[in-house]
PDB file of C-alpha atoms and ligand atoms in Angstrom:
ATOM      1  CA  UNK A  29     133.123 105.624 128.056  1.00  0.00           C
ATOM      2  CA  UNK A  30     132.752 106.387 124.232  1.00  0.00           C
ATOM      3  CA  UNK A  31     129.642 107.638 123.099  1.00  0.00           C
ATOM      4  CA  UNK A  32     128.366 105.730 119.489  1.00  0.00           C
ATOM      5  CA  UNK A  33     125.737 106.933 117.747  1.00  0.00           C
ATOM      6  CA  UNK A  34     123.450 104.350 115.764  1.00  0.00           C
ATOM      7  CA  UNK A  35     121.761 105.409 112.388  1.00  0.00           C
ATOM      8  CA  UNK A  36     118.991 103.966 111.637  1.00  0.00           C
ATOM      9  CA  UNK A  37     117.555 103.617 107.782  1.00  0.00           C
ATOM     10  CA  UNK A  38     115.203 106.199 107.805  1.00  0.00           C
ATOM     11  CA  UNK A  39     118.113 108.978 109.106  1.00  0.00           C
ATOM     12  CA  UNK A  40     116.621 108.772 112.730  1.00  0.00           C
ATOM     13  CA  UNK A  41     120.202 108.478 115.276  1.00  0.00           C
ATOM     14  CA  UNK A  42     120.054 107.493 118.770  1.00  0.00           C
ATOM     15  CA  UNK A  43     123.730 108.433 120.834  1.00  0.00           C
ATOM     16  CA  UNK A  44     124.454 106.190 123.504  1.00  0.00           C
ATOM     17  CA  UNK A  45     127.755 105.831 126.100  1.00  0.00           C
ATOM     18  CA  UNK A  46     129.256 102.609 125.684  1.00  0.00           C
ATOM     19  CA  UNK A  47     131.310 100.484 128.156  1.00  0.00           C
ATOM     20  CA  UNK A  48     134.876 100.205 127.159  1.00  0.00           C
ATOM     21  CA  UNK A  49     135.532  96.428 126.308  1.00  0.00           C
ATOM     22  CA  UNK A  50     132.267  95.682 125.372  1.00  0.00           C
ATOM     23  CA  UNK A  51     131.187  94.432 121.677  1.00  0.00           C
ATOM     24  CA  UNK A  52     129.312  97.292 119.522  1.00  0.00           C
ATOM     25  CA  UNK A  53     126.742  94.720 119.353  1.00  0.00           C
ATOM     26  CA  UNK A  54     126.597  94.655 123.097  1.00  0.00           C
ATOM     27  CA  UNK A  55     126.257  98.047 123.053  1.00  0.00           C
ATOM     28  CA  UNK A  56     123.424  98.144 121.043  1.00  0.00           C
ATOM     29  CA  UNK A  57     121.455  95.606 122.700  1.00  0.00           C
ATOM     30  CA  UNK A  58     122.333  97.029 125.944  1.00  0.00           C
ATOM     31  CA  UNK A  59     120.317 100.625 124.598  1.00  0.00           C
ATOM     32  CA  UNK A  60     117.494  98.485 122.611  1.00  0.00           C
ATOM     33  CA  UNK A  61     118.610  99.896 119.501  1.00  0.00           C
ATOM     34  CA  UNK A  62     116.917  98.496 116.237  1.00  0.00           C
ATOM     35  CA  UNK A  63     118.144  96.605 113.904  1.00  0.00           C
ATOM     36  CA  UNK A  64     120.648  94.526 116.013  1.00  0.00           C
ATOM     37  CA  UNK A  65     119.419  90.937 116.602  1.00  0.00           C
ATOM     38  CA  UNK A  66     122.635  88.990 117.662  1.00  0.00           C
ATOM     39  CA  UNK A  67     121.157  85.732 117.511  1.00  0.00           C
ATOM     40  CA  UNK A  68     124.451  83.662 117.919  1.00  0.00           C
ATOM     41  CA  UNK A  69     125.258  85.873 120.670  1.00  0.00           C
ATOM     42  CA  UNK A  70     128.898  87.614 119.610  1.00  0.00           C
ATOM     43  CA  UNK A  71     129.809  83.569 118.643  1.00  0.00           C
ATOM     44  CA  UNK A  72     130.534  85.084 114.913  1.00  0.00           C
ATOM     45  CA  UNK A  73     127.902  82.669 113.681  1.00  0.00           C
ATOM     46  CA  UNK A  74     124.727  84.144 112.499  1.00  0.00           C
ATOM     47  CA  UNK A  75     125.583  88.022 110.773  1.00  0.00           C
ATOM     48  CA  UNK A  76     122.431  89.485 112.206  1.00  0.00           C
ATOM     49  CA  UNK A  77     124.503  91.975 113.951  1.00  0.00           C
ATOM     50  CA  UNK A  78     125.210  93.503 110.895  1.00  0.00           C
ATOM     51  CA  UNK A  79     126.145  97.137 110.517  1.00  0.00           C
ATOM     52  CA  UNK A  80     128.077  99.607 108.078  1.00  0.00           C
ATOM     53  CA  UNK A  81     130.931 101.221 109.407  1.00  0.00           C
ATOM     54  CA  UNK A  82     133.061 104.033 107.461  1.00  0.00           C
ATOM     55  CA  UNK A  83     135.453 104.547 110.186  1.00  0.00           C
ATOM     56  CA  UNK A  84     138.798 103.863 109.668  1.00  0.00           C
ATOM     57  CA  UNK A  85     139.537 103.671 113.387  1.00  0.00           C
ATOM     58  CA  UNK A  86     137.404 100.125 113.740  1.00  0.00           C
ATOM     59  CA  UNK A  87     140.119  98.612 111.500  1.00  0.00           C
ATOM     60  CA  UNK A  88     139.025  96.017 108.896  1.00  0.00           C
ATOM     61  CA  UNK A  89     137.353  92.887 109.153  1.00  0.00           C
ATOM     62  CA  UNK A  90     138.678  89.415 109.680  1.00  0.00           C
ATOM     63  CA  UNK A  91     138.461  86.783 106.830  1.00  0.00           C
ATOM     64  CA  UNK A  92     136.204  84.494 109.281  1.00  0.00           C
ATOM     65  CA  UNK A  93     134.114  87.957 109.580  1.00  0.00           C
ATOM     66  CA  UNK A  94     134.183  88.781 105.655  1.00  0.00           C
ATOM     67  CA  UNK A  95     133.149  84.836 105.428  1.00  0.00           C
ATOM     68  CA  UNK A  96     130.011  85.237 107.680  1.00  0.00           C
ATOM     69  CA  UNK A  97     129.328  88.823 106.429  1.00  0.00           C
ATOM     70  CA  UNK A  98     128.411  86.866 103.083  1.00  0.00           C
ATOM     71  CA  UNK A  99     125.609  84.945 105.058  1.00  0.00           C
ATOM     72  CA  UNK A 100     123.682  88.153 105.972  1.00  0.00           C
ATOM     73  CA  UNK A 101     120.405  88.468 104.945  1.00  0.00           C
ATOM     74  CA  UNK A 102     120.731  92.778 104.332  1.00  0.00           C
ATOM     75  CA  UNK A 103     122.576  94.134 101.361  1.00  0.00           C
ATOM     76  CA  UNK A 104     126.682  93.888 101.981  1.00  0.00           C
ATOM     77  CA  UNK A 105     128.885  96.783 101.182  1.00  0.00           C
ATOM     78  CA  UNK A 106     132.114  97.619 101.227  1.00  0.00           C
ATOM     79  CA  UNK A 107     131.697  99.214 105.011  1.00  0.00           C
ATOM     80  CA  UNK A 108     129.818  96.188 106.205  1.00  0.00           C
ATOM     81  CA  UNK A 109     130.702  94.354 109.431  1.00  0.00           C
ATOM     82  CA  UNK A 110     129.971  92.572 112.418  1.00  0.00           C
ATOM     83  CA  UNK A 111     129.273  95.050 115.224  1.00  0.00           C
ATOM     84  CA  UNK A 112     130.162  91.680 117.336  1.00  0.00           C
ATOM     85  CA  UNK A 113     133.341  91.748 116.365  1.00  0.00           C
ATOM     86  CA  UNK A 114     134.188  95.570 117.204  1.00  0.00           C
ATOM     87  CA  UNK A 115     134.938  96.094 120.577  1.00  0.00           C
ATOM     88  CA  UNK A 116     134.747  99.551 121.940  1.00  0.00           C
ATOM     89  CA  UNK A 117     137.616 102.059 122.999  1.00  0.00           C
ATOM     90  CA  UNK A 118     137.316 105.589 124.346  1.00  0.00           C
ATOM     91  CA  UNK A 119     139.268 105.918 120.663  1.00  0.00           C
ATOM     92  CA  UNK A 120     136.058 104.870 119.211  1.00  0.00           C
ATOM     93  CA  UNK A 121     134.968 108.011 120.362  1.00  0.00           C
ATOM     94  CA  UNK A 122     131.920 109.449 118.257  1.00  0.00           C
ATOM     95  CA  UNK A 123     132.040 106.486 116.248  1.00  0.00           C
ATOM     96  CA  UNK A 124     129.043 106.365 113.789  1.00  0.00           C
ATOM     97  CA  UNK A 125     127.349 103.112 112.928  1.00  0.00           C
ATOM     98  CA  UNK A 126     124.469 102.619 110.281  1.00  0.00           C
ATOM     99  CA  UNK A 127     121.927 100.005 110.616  1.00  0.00           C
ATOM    100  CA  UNK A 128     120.702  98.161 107.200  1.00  0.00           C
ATOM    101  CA  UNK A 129     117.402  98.207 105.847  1.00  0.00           C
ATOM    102  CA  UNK A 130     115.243  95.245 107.726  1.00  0.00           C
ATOM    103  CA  UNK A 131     114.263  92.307 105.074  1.00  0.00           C
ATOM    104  CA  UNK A 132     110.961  91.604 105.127  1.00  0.00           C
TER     105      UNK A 132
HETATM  106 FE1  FES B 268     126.151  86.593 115.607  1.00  0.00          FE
HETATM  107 FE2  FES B 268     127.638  88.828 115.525  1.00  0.00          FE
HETATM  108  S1  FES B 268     126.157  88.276 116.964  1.00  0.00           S
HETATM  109  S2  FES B 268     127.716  87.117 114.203  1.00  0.00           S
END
């Protein structure tokens, strides 16, 4: 177990345990957090599990990642990624991950 805590816009955190091998975005849907739509399902094919990460232990993203992160509909920084594509490790361990501003 590693617990992640999700940030949403507006400051307000929820900290949940997640299940080692499962996505962050799993994680997320699995605690109803905001923010975290999934639509493709983890396929890497839709960015609308889109997160910011400053965390050096989640490594960096993939180029097919970095292509689809360009498709998402919320602003893209520099610590934006697919929570699909991060899986979790107890060495994620306190991990923090910020949700972006909805789009209207
Ligand atoms: Fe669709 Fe992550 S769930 S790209």
């Amino acid at each position: 177990m590693a617990k992640i805590t999700f940030v949403q816009p507006d400051g307000a955190s929820q900290t949940v345990e997640a299940r080692e091998g499962d996505s962050i975005m799993q994680t997320a849907l699995a605690h109803s957090i905001d923010g975290i739509f999934a639509e493709c399902g983890g396929a890497m094919m839709c960015a609308t599990c889109h997160c910011y990460i400053d965390d050096d232990r989640t490594g960096s993203a993939s180029e097919g990642e970095e292509d689809m992160l360009e498709c998402a509909e919320d602003e893209v920084r520099g610590t934006s990624r697919l929570s699909c594509q991060i899986t979790v490790t107890e060495g994620l361990d306190g991990l923090v991950v910020h949700l972006p501003v909805p789009v209207e």
